[in-house]
PDB file of C-alpha atoms in Angstrom:
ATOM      1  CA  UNK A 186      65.488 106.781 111.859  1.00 38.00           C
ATOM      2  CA  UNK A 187      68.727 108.488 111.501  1.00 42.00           C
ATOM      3  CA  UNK A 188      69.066 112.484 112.669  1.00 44.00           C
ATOM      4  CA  UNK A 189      68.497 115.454 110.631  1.00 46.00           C
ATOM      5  CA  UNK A 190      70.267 118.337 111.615  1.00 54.00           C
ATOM      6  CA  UNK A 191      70.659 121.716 109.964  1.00 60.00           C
ATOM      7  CA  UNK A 192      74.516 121.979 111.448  1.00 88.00           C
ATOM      8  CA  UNK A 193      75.914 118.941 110.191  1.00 92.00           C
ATOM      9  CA  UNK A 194      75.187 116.023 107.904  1.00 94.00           C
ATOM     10  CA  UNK A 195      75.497 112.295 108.528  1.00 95.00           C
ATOM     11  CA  UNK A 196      78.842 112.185 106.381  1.00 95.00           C
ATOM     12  CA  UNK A 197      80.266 114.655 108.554  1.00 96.00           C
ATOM     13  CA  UNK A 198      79.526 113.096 111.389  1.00 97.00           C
ATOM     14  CA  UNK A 199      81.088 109.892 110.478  1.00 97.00           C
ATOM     15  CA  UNK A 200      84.087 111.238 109.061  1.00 97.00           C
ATOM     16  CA  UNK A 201      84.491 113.373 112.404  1.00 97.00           C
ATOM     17  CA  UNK A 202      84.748 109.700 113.909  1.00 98.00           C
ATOM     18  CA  UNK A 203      86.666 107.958 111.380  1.00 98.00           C
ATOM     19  CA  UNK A 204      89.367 110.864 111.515  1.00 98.00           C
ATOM     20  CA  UNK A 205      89.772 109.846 115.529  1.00 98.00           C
ATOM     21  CA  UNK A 206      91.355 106.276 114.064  1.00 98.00           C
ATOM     22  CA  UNK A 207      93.963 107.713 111.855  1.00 98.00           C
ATOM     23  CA  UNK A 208      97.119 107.511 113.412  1.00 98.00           C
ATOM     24  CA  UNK A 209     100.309 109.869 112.560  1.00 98.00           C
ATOM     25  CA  UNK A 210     103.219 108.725 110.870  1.00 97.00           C
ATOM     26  CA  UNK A 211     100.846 105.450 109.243  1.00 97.00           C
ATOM     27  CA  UNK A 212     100.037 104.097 105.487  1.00 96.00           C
ATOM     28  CA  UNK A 213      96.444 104.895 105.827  1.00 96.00           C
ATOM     29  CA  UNK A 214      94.761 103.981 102.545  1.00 93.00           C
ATOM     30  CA  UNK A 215      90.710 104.060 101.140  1.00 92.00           C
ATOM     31  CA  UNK A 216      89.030 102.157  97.786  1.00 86.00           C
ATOM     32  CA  UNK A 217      86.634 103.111  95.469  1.00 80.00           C
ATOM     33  CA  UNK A 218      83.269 104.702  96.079  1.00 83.00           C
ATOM     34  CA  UNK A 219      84.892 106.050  99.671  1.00 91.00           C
ATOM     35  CA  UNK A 220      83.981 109.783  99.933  1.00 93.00           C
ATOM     36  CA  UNK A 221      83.312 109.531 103.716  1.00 96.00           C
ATOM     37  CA  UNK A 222      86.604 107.777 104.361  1.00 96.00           C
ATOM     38  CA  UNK A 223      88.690 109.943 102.093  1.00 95.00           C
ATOM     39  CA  UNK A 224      87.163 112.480 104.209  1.00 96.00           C
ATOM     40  CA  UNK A 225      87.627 111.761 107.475  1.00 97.00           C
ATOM     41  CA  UNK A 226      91.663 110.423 106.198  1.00 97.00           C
ATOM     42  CA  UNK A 227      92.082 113.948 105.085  1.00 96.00           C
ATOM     43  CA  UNK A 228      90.277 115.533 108.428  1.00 98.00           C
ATOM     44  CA  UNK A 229      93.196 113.402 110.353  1.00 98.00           C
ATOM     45  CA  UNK A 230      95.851 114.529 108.051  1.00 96.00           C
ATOM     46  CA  UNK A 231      95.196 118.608 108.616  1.00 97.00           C
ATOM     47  CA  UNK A 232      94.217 118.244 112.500  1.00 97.00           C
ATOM     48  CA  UNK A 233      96.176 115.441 114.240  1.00 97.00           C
ATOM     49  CA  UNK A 234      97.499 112.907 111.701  1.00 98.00           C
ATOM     50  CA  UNK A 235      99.943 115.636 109.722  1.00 97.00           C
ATOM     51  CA  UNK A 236     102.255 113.087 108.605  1.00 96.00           C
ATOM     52  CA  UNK A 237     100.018 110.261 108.335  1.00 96.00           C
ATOM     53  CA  UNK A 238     101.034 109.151 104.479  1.00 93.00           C
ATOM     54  CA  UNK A 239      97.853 108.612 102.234  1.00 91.00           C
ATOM     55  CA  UNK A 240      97.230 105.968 100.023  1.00 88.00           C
ATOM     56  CA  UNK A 241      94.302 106.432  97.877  1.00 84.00           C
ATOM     57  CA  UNK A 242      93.537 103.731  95.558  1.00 80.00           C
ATOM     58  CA  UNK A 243      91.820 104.855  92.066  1.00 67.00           C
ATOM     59  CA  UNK A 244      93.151 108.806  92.277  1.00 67.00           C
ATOM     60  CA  UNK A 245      96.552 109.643  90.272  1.00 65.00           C
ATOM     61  CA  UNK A 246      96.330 112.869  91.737  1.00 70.00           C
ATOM     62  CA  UNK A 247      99.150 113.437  93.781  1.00 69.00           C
ATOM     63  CA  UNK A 248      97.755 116.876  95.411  1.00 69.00           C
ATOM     64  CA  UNK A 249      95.643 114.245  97.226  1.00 73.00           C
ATOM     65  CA  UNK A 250      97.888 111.206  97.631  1.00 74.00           C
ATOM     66  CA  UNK A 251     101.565 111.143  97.202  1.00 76.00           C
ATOM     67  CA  UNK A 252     101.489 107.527  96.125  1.00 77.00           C
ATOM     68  CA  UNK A 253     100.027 105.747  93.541  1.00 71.00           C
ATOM     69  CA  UNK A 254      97.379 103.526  94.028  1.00 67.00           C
ATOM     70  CA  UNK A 255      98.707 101.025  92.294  1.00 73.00           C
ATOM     71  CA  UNK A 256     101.278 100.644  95.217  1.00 83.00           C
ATOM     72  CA  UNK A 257      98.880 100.313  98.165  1.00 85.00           C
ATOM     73  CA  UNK A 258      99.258  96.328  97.539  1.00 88.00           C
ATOM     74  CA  UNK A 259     102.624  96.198  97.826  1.00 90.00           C
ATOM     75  CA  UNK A 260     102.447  98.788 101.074  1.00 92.00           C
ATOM     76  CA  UNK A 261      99.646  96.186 102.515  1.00 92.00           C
ATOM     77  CA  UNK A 262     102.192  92.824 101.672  1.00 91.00           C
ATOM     78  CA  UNK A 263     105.359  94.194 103.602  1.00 92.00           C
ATOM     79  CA  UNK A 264     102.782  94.486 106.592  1.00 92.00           C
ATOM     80  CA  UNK A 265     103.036  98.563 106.282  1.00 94.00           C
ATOM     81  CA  UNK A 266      99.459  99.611 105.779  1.00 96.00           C
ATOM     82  CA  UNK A 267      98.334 100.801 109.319  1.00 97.00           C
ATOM     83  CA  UNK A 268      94.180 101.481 108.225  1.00 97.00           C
ATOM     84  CA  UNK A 269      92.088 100.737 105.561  1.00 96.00           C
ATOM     85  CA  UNK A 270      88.407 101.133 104.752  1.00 96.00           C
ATOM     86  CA  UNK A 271      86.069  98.073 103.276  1.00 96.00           C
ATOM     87  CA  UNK A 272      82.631  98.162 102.351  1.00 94.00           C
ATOM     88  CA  UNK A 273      80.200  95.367 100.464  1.00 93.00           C
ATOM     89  CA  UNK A 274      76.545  94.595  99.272  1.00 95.00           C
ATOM     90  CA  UNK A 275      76.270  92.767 102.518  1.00 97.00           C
ATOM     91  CA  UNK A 276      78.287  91.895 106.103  1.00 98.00           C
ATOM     92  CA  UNK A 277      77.624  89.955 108.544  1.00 98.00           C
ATOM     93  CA  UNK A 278      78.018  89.416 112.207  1.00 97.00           C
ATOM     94  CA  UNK A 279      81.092  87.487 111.647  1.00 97.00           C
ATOM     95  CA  UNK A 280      82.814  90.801 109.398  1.00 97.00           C
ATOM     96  CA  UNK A 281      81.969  88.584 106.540  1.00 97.00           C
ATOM     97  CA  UNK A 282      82.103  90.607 103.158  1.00 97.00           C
ATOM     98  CA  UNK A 283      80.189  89.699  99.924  1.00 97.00           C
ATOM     99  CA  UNK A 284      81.062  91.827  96.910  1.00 94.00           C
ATOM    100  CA  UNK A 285      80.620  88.695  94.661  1.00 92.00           C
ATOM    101  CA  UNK A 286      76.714  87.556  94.102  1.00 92.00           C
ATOM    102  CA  UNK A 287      73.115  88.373  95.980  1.00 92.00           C
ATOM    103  CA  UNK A 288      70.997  84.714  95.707  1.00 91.00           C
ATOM    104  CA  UNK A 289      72.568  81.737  94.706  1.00 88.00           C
ATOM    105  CA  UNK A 290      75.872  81.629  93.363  1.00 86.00           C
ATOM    106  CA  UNK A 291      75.608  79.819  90.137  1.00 85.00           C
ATOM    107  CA  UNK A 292      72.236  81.625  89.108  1.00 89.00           C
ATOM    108  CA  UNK A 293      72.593  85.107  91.167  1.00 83.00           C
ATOM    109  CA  UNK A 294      69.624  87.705  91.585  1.00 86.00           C
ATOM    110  CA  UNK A 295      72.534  90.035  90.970  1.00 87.00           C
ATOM    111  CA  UNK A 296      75.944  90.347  90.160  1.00 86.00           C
ATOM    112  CA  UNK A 297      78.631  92.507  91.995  1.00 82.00           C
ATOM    113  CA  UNK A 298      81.717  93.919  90.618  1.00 81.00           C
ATOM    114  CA  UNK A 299      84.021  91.221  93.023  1.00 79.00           C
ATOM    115  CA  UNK A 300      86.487  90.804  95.221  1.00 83.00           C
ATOM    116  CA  UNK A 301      89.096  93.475  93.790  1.00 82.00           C
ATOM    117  CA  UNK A 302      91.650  93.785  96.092  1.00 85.00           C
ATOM    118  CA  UNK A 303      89.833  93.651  99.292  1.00 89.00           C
ATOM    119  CA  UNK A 304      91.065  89.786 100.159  1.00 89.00           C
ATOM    120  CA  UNK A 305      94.296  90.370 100.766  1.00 92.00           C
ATOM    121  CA  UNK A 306      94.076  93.927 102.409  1.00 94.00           C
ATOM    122  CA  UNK A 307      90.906  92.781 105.071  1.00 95.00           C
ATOM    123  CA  UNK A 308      94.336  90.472 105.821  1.00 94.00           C
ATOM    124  CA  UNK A 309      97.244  92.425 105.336  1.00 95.00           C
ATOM    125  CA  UNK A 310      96.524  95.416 106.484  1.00 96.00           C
ATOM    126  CA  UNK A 311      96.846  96.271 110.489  1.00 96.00           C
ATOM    127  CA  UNK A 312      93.620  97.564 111.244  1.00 97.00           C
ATOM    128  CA  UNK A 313      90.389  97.174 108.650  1.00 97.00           C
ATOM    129  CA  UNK A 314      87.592  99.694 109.710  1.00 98.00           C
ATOM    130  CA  UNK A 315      84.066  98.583 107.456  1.00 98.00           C
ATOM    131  CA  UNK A 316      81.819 101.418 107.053  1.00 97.00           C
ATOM    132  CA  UNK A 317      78.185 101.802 104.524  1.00 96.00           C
ATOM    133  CA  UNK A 318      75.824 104.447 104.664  1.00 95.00           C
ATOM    134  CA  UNK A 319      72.616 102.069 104.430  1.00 96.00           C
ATOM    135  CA  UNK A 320      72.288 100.540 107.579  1.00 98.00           C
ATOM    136  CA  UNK A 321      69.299  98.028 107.229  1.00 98.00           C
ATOM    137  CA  UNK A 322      68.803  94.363 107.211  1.00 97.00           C
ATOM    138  CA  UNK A 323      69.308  94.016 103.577  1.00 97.00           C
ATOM    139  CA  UNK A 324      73.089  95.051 104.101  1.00 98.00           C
ATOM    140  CA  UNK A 325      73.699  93.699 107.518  1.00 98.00           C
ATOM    141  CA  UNK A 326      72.680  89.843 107.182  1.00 98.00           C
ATOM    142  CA  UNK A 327      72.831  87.184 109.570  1.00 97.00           C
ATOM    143  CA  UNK A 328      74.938  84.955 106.826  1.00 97.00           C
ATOM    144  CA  UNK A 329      75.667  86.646 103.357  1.00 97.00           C
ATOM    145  CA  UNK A 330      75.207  84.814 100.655  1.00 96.00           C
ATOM    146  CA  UNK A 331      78.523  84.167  99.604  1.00 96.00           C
ATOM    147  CA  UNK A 332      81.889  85.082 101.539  1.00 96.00           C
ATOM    148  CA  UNK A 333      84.047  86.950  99.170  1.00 96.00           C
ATOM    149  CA  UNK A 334      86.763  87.635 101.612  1.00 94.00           C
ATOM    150  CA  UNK A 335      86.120  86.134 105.390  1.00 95.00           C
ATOM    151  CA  UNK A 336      85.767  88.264 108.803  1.00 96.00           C
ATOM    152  CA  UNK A 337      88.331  85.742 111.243  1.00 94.00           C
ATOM    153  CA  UNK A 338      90.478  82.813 109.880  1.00 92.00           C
ATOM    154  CA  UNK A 339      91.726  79.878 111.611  1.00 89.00           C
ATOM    155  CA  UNK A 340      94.185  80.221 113.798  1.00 85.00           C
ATOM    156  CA  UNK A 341      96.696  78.384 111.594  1.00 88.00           C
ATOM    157  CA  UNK A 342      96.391  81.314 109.122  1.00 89.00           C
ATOM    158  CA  UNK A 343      98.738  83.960 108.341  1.00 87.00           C
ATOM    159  CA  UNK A 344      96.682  87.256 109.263  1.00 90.00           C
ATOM    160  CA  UNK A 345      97.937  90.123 111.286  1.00 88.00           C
ATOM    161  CA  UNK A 346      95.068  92.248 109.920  1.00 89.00           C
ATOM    162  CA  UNK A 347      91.159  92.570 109.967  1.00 92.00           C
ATOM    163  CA  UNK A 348      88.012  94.176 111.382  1.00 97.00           C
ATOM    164  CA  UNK A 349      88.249  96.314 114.344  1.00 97.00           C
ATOM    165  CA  UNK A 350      85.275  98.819 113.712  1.00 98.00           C
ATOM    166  CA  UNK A 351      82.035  99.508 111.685  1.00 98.00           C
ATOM    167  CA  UNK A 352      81.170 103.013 110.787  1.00 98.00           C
ATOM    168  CA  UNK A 353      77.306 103.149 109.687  1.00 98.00           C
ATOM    169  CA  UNK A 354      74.598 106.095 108.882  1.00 97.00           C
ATOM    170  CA  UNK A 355      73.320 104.590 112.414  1.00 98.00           C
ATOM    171  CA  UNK A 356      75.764 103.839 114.808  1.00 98.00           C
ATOM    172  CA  UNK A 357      79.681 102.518 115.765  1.00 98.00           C
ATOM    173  CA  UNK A 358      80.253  98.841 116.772  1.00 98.00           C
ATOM    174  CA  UNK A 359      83.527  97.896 117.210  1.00 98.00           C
ATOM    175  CA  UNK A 360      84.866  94.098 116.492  1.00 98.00           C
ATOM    176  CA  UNK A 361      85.830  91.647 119.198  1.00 96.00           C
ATOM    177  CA  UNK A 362      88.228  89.847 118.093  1.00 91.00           C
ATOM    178  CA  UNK A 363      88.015  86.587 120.683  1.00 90.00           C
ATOM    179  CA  UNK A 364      84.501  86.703 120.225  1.00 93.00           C
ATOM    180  CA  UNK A 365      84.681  87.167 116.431  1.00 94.00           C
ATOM    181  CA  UNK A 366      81.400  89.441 116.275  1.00 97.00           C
ATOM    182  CA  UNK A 367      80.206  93.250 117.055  1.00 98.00           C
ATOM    183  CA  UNK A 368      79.319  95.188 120.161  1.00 98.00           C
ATOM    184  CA  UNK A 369      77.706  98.385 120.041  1.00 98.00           C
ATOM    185  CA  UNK A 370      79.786 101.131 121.001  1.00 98.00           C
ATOM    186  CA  UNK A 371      77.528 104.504 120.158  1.00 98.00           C
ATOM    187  CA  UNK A 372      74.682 105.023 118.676  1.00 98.00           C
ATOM    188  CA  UNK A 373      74.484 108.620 116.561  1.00 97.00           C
ATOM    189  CA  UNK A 374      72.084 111.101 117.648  1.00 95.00           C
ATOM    190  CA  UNK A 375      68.375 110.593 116.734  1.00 94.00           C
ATOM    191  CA  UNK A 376      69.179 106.708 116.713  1.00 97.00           C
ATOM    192  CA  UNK A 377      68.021 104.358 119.409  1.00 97.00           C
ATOM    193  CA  UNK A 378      69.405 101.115 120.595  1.00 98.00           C
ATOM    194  CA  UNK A 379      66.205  99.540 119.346  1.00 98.00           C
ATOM    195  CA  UNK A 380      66.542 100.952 115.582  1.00 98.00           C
ATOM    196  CA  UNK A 381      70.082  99.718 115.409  1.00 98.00           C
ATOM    197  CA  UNK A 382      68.569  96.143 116.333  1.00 98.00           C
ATOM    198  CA  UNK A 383      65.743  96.426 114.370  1.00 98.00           C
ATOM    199  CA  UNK A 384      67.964  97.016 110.914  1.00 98.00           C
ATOM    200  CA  UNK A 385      70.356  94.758 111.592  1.00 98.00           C
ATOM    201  CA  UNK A 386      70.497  90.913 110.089  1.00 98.00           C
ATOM    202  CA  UNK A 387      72.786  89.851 113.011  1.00 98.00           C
ATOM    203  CA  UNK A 388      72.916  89.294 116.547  1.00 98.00           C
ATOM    204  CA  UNK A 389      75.729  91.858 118.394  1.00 98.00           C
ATOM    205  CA  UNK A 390      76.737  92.759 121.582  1.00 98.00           C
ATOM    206  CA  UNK A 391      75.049  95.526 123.554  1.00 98.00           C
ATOM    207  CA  UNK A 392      76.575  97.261 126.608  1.00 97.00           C
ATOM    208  CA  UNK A 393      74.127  98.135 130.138  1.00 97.00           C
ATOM    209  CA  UNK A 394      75.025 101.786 128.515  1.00 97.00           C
ATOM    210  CA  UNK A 395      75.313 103.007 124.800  1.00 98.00           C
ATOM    211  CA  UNK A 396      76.810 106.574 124.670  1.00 98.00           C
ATOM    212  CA  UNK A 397      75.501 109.006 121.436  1.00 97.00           C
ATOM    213  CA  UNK A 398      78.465 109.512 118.637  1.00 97.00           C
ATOM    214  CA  UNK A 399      80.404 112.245 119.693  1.00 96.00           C
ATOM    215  CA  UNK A 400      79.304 115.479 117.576  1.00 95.00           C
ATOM    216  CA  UNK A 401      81.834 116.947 115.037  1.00 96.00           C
ATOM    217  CA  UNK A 402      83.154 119.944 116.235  1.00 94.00           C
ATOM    218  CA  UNK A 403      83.020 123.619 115.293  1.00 93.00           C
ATOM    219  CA  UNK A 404      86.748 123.289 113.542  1.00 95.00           C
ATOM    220  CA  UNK A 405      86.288 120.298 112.101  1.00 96.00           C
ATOM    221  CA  UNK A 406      83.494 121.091 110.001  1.00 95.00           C
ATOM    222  CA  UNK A 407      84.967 124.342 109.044  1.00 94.00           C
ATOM    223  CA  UNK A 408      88.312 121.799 107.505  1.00 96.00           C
ATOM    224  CA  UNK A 409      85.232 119.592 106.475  1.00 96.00           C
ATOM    225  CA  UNK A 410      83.579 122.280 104.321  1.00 95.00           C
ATOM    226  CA  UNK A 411      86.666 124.312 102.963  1.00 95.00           C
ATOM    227  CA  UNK A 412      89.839 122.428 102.574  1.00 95.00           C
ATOM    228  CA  UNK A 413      88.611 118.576 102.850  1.00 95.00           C
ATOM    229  CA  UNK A 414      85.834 119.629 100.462  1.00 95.00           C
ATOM    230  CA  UNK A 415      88.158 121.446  97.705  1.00 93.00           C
ATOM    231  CA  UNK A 416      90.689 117.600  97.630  1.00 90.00           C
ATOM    232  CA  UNK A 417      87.235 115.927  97.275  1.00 90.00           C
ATOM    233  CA  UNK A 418      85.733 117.436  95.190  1.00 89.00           C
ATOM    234  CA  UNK A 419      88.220 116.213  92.592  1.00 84.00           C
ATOM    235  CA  UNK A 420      87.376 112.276  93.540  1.00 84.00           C
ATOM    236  CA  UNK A 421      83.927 112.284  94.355  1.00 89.00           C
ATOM    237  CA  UNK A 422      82.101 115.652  92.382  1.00 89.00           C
ATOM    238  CA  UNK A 423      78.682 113.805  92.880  1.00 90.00           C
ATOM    239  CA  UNK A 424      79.349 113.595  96.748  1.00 90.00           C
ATOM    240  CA  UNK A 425      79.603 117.463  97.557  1.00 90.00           C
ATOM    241  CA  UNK A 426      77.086 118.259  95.002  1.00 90.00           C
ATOM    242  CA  UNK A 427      74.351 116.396  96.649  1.00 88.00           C
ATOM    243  CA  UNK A 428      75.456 117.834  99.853  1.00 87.00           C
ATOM    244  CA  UNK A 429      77.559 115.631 101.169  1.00 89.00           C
ATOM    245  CA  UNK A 430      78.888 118.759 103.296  1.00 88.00           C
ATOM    246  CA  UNK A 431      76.764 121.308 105.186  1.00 82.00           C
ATOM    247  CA  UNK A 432      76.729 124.501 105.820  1.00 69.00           C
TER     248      UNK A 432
END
C-alpha cells in the first residue's frame, strides 16, 4: 500500500515530481478538482519555472493566474499551451479517458459530469501529463467503458498533443508514444512493483530496474507548506484542511 511518512504527504510528493515537468517561459495550465497540479505548477513557478505563465481554468483570481480561464482554449488552439493536467473516472492502457458514463452507455450505473474541455486540450496542448490519487483497478481499466476523449489517433489526424506521463498516489509511468501504452518509470516509496500491477486494469511496460520517486526536498516543502499553501488555499480550502500539506 502506499507510504506513510510523518515528513511529507503523498500530495507533496507528487507535486515535488510534477513541478520537475514545468518548463520556463511555457502556458502551463490545470482544470478543476486539481489541487496537486496547481501545486506542483506553482512549486515550478517560485523554484525553476519563474516565468512559466499560468493558466488556471475555474479561478478569476489573478494573484494566482494572470489569465483568465476562459482563455486557456484559445491558448491550447494557436498550439501555445506547453502542459496540461487530465484526470477521469477511469484510463486505460491506451491513455483512454472516460468522464462520460460507468456501465453501459444508454442505461449507465452512473453518470459523470462529461467531456468539458478536455477533448480538444488532450489534443492541442504540447504535452498532457494524467494524474489521480486512487490508483486501483476500478480507475485504471483494461478498456473504459466509454472513450470520452481518445489516448492516440490515427495518423491522418491533426494532433501535436497528448499523454506523455501519469502521476498516481502509487507510482510514475510515462507514455510511449510508438507503442501507444505505459512503462513504469518509479515506483514511490513503500510501493512495490507488484502493488502497482496488482491495482492496475492494464497491461504496461516494466523495466529490469524500477527506481523509488525521488523524495521532495527540504526547500521544496518549506515553498509547499508556506507560499504554495497560502495561493491554494484560495482554490482548494478542503485540500489543506484535510492535510493536504505536512508539517
Amino acid at each position: 500500500m502506499p507510504f506513510t511518512s510523518d515528513d511529507f504527504t503523498i500530495g507533496e510528493l507528487m507535486a515535488a515530481r510534477i513541478s520537475k515537468e514545468v518548463r520556463d517561459e511555457t502556458y502551463v495550465g490545470t482544470g478543476a478538482a486539481s489541487p496537486v497540479p496547481m501545486s506542483g505548477v506553482l512549486l515550478a513557478q517560485y523554484t525553476t519555472a519563474p516565468d512559466m505563465i499560468y493558466v488556471a481554468i475555474g479561478s478569476d483570481d489573478p494573484a494566482l493566474s494572470p489569465i483568465s480561464g476562459k482563455e486557456t482554449f484559445d491558448i491550447a488552439q494557436r498550439g501555445k499551451l506547453d502542459l496540461f493536467f487530465l484526470g477521469g473516472a477511469q484510463m486505460d492502457g491506451h491513455g483512454n479517458i472516460n468522464l462520460t458514463t460507468i456501465g453501459d452507455h444508454d442505461r449507465p450505473d452512473v453518470r459523470l459530469p462529461g467531456a468539458a474541455g478536455s477533448g480538444m486540450l488532450y489534443f492541442m496542448t504540447q504535452r498532457i501529463i494524467l494524474f489521480r490519487m486512487e490508483h486501483t483497478p476500478r480507475v485504471f481499466v483494461e478498456d473504459v467503458d466509454f472513450i470520452t476523449t481518445p489516448g492516440t489517433s490515427d495518423e491522418r489526424v491533426h494532433r501535436p498533443g497528448g499523454p506523455t506521463m501519469l502521476i498516481t498516489n502509487l507510482c510514475v509511468m510515462k507514455f510511449l508514444k510508438e507503442k501507444k501504452g505505459f512503462e513504469l518509470e518509479s515506483v514511490h516509496p513503500g510501493v512495490s512493483v507488484e502493488e502497482v500491477v496488482e491495482n492496475t486494469g492494464f497491461k504496461f511496460d516494466i523495466p529490469s530496474d524500477v527506481p523509488e520517486t525521488a523524495l521532495p526536498s527540504d526547500d521544496e516543502l518549506t515553498i509547499l507548506r508556506s507560499s504554495v499553501k497560502e495561493k491554494i488555499s484560495v482554490a482548494y480550502p478542503g485540500f489543506v484542511e484535510s492535510g493536504g500539506f505536512g508539517g
